[in-house]
Structure formats: structure tokens, C-alpha cells
Amino acid sequence: MLALRTTSVSLNRDKVWSKSQAEKYVATTGHGAFEQTNMALQVPKPVAAIDLIAAVPVTLVAGRRASCNGGGGALGHPRVFFNLDDGQAVACSYCGLKYQKDPHAGHGHH
């Protein structure tokens, strides 16, 4: 049975977003585990993580530096540090969370 190219890569993505990623129909064609599976009927169809992380608001930081460990523990990643001096948002290269120096921090009236 020939697989039809009717399924998207993810619920909210029709195309791949990484050079190393194969389209779903290519990745599942010819593999015994998917031989009799109609991929169009498979649920859940998760939203792509790249879009989920993009929806997370930027974390404003009072200082000049921030660090990210992806939440820590077994589900986290190695701690990385960011310089926030230029005022632009910086994304963690591991998990994509964004950090930015709070432009209003330290400007309180005494």
C-alpha cells in the first residue's frame, strides 16, 4: 500500500524546519513499525516545539547577566550564561528560552 502524502510534519507545521529533519512521510516510509499505520489518523498530533517555545514571553532580568539550565534536573540542560548588556533578547541555544535586560530595572525613584 502506497502512503499518501497527506500528513503534515506537526499539527501546526506543513514543512520541515531543520536541515536534518525528514518530512514525516519520508521518515515513516519503509519502516516495519509504520507499515500498516495510516499516519493521517494518528493522534495526538503535537504542536511543534519550535513554535511552543516561541510563544513563551521573554524573561526580563534586572542584572547584566542571565543563566539558563532548561529547568534543571533530569529534564534540563547544562547551565549557560548570557551577557545582556546590549539590551537585546538572547535565546538559549539549548532550549530557546529568551532573556533580556529589563530596561526599567534599577531606575526606581528614591
Tab-separated table of C-alpha atoms in Angstrom:
chain	number	residue	atom	x	y	z
A	1	MET	CA	0.000	0.000	0.000
A	2	LEU	CA	1.441	3.367	-1.025
A	3	ALA	CA	1.498	6.014	1.694
A	4	LEU	CA	-0.279	9.195	0.714
A	5	ARG	CA	1.422	12.484	1.360
A	6	THR	CA	-1.451	13.940	3.351
A	7	THR	CA	0.074	14.306	6.790
A	8	SER	CA	1.947	17.327	7.973
A	9	VAL	CA	5.165	17.247	9.956
A	10	SER	CA	3.346	18.566	13.012
A	11	LEU	CA	-0.066	19.935	13.875
A	12	ASN	CA	0.986	23.466	13.036
A	13	ARG	CA	3.788	22.811	10.529
A	14	ASP	CA	3.418	21.583	6.962
A	15	LYS	CA	7.143	21.656	6.203
A	16	VAL	CA	10.344	20.730	7.992
A	17	TRP	CA	12.151	23.485	9.908
A	18	SER	CA	15.569	21.879	10.266
A	19	LYS	CA	18.080	20.746	7.632
A	20	SER	CA	18.468	17.375	9.379
A	21	GLN	CA	14.727	16.704	9.621
A	22	ALA	CA	12.906	14.488	7.133
A	23	GLU	CA	9.307	15.031	6.158
A	24	LYS	CA	7.008	12.681	8.074
A	25	TYR	CA	6.062	10.591	5.047
A	26	VAL	CA	9.762	10.064	4.222
A	27	ALA	CA	10.699	9.250	7.822
A	28	THR	CA	7.941	6.654	8.185
A	29	THR	CA	8.020	5.041	4.730
A	30	GLY	CA	9.744	1.668	4.508
A	31	HIS	CA	9.895	1.087	8.259
A	32	GLY	CA	8.106	-2.015	9.523
A	33	ALA	CA	6.696	-0.209	12.546
A	34	PHE	CA	4.662	2.076	10.276
A	35	GLU	CA	3.843	-0.414	7.510
A	36	GLN	CA	0.133	-0.762	8.288
A	37	THR	CA	-0.348	2.589	10.010
A	38	ASN	CA	-2.423	5.357	8.485
A	39	MET	CA	-0.413	8.343	9.732
A	40	ALA	CA	-3.232	10.764	8.867
A	41	LEU	CA	-5.355	9.153	11.582
A	42	GLN	CA	-2.711	9.178	14.318
A	43	VAL	CA	-3.389	11.352	17.335
A	44	PRO	CA	-2.191	13.269	19.143
A	45	LYS	CA	-0.563	15.436	16.545
A	46	PRO	CA	1.631	17.572	18.759
A	47	VAL	CA	2.364	21.195	18.068
A	48	ALA	CA	5.979	21.693	17.006
A	49	ALA	CA	8.212	22.535	19.976
A	50	ILE	CA	9.854	25.325	17.981
A	51	ASP	CA	6.519	27.177	17.950
A	52	LEU	CA	5.657	26.366	21.562
A	53	ILE	CA	8.927	27.871	22.802
A	54	ALA	CA	8.463	30.924	20.553
A	55	ALA	CA	5.180	31.610	22.377
A	56	VAL	CA	6.937	31.824	25.773
A	57	PRO	CA	7.422	35.502	26.691
A	58	VAL	CA	10.903	36.949	27.115
A	59	THR	CA	12.154	36.779	30.719
A	60	LEU	CA	13.189	40.263	31.866
A	61	VAL	CA	16.284	40.264	34.075
A	62	ALA	CA	17.314	43.066	36.447
A	63	GLY	CA	21.046	42.439	36.061
A	64	ARG	CA	23.520	42.407	33.189
A	65	ARG	CA	23.780	38.611	33.078
A	66	ALA	CA	21.345	35.724	32.945
A	67	SER	CA	21.725	31.972	33.041
A	68	CYS	CA	19.557	29.120	31.818
A	69	ASN	CA	19.554	25.447	32.759
A	70	GLY	CA	16.346	24.490	30.981
A	71	GLY	CA	14.515	23.965	34.249
A	72	GLY	CA	17.240	21.879	35.843
A	73	GLY	CA	17.214	18.282	36.910
A	74	ALA	CA	16.909	15.366	34.537
A	75	LEU	CA	14.850	17.351	32.033
A	76	GLY	CA	17.159	20.356	31.948
A	77	HIS	CA	20.431	21.062	30.143
A	78	PRO	CA	23.900	22.333	31.084
A	79	ARG	CA	23.796	25.825	32.595
A	80	VAL	CA	24.737	28.527	30.102
A	81	PHE	CA	25.301	32.230	30.770
A	82	PHE	CA	24.330	35.260	28.693
A	83	ASN	CA	25.561	38.846	28.607
A	84	LEU	CA	22.566	41.174	28.337
A	85	ASP	CA	24.452	44.496	28.063
A	86	ASP	CA	23.244	45.314	24.535
A	87	GLY	CA	19.592	45.311	25.644
A	88	GLN	CA	18.511	42.773	23.008
A	89	ALA	CA	16.761	39.499	23.815
A	90	VAL	CA	19.104	36.497	23.828
A	91	ALA	CA	17.826	32.958	23.175
A	92	CYS	CA	19.293	29.921	24.910
A	93	SER	CA	20.963	27.715	22.307
A	94	TYR	CA	19.742	24.572	24.116
A	95	CYS	CA	16.064	25.232	24.780
A	96	GLY	CA	15.212	28.524	23.068
A	97	LEU	CA	14.030	30.407	26.175
A	98	LYS	CA	14.685	34.128	25.771
A	99	TYR	CA	16.214	36.574	28.260
A	100	GLN	CA	16.555	40.353	28.106
A	101	LYS	CA	17.829	43.073	30.417
A	102	ASP	CA	14.864	44.892	31.961
A	103	PRO	CA	15.170	48.498	30.738
A	104	HIS	CA	13.298	49.730	33.827
A	105	ALA	CA	15.291	47.817	36.439
A	106	GLY	CA	17.349	49.977	38.758
A	107	HIS	CA	15.618	53.204	37.711
A	108	GLY	CA	13.361	53.473	40.752
A	109	HIS	CA	12.810	56.862	42.351
A	110	HIS	CA	14.201	57.229	45.863
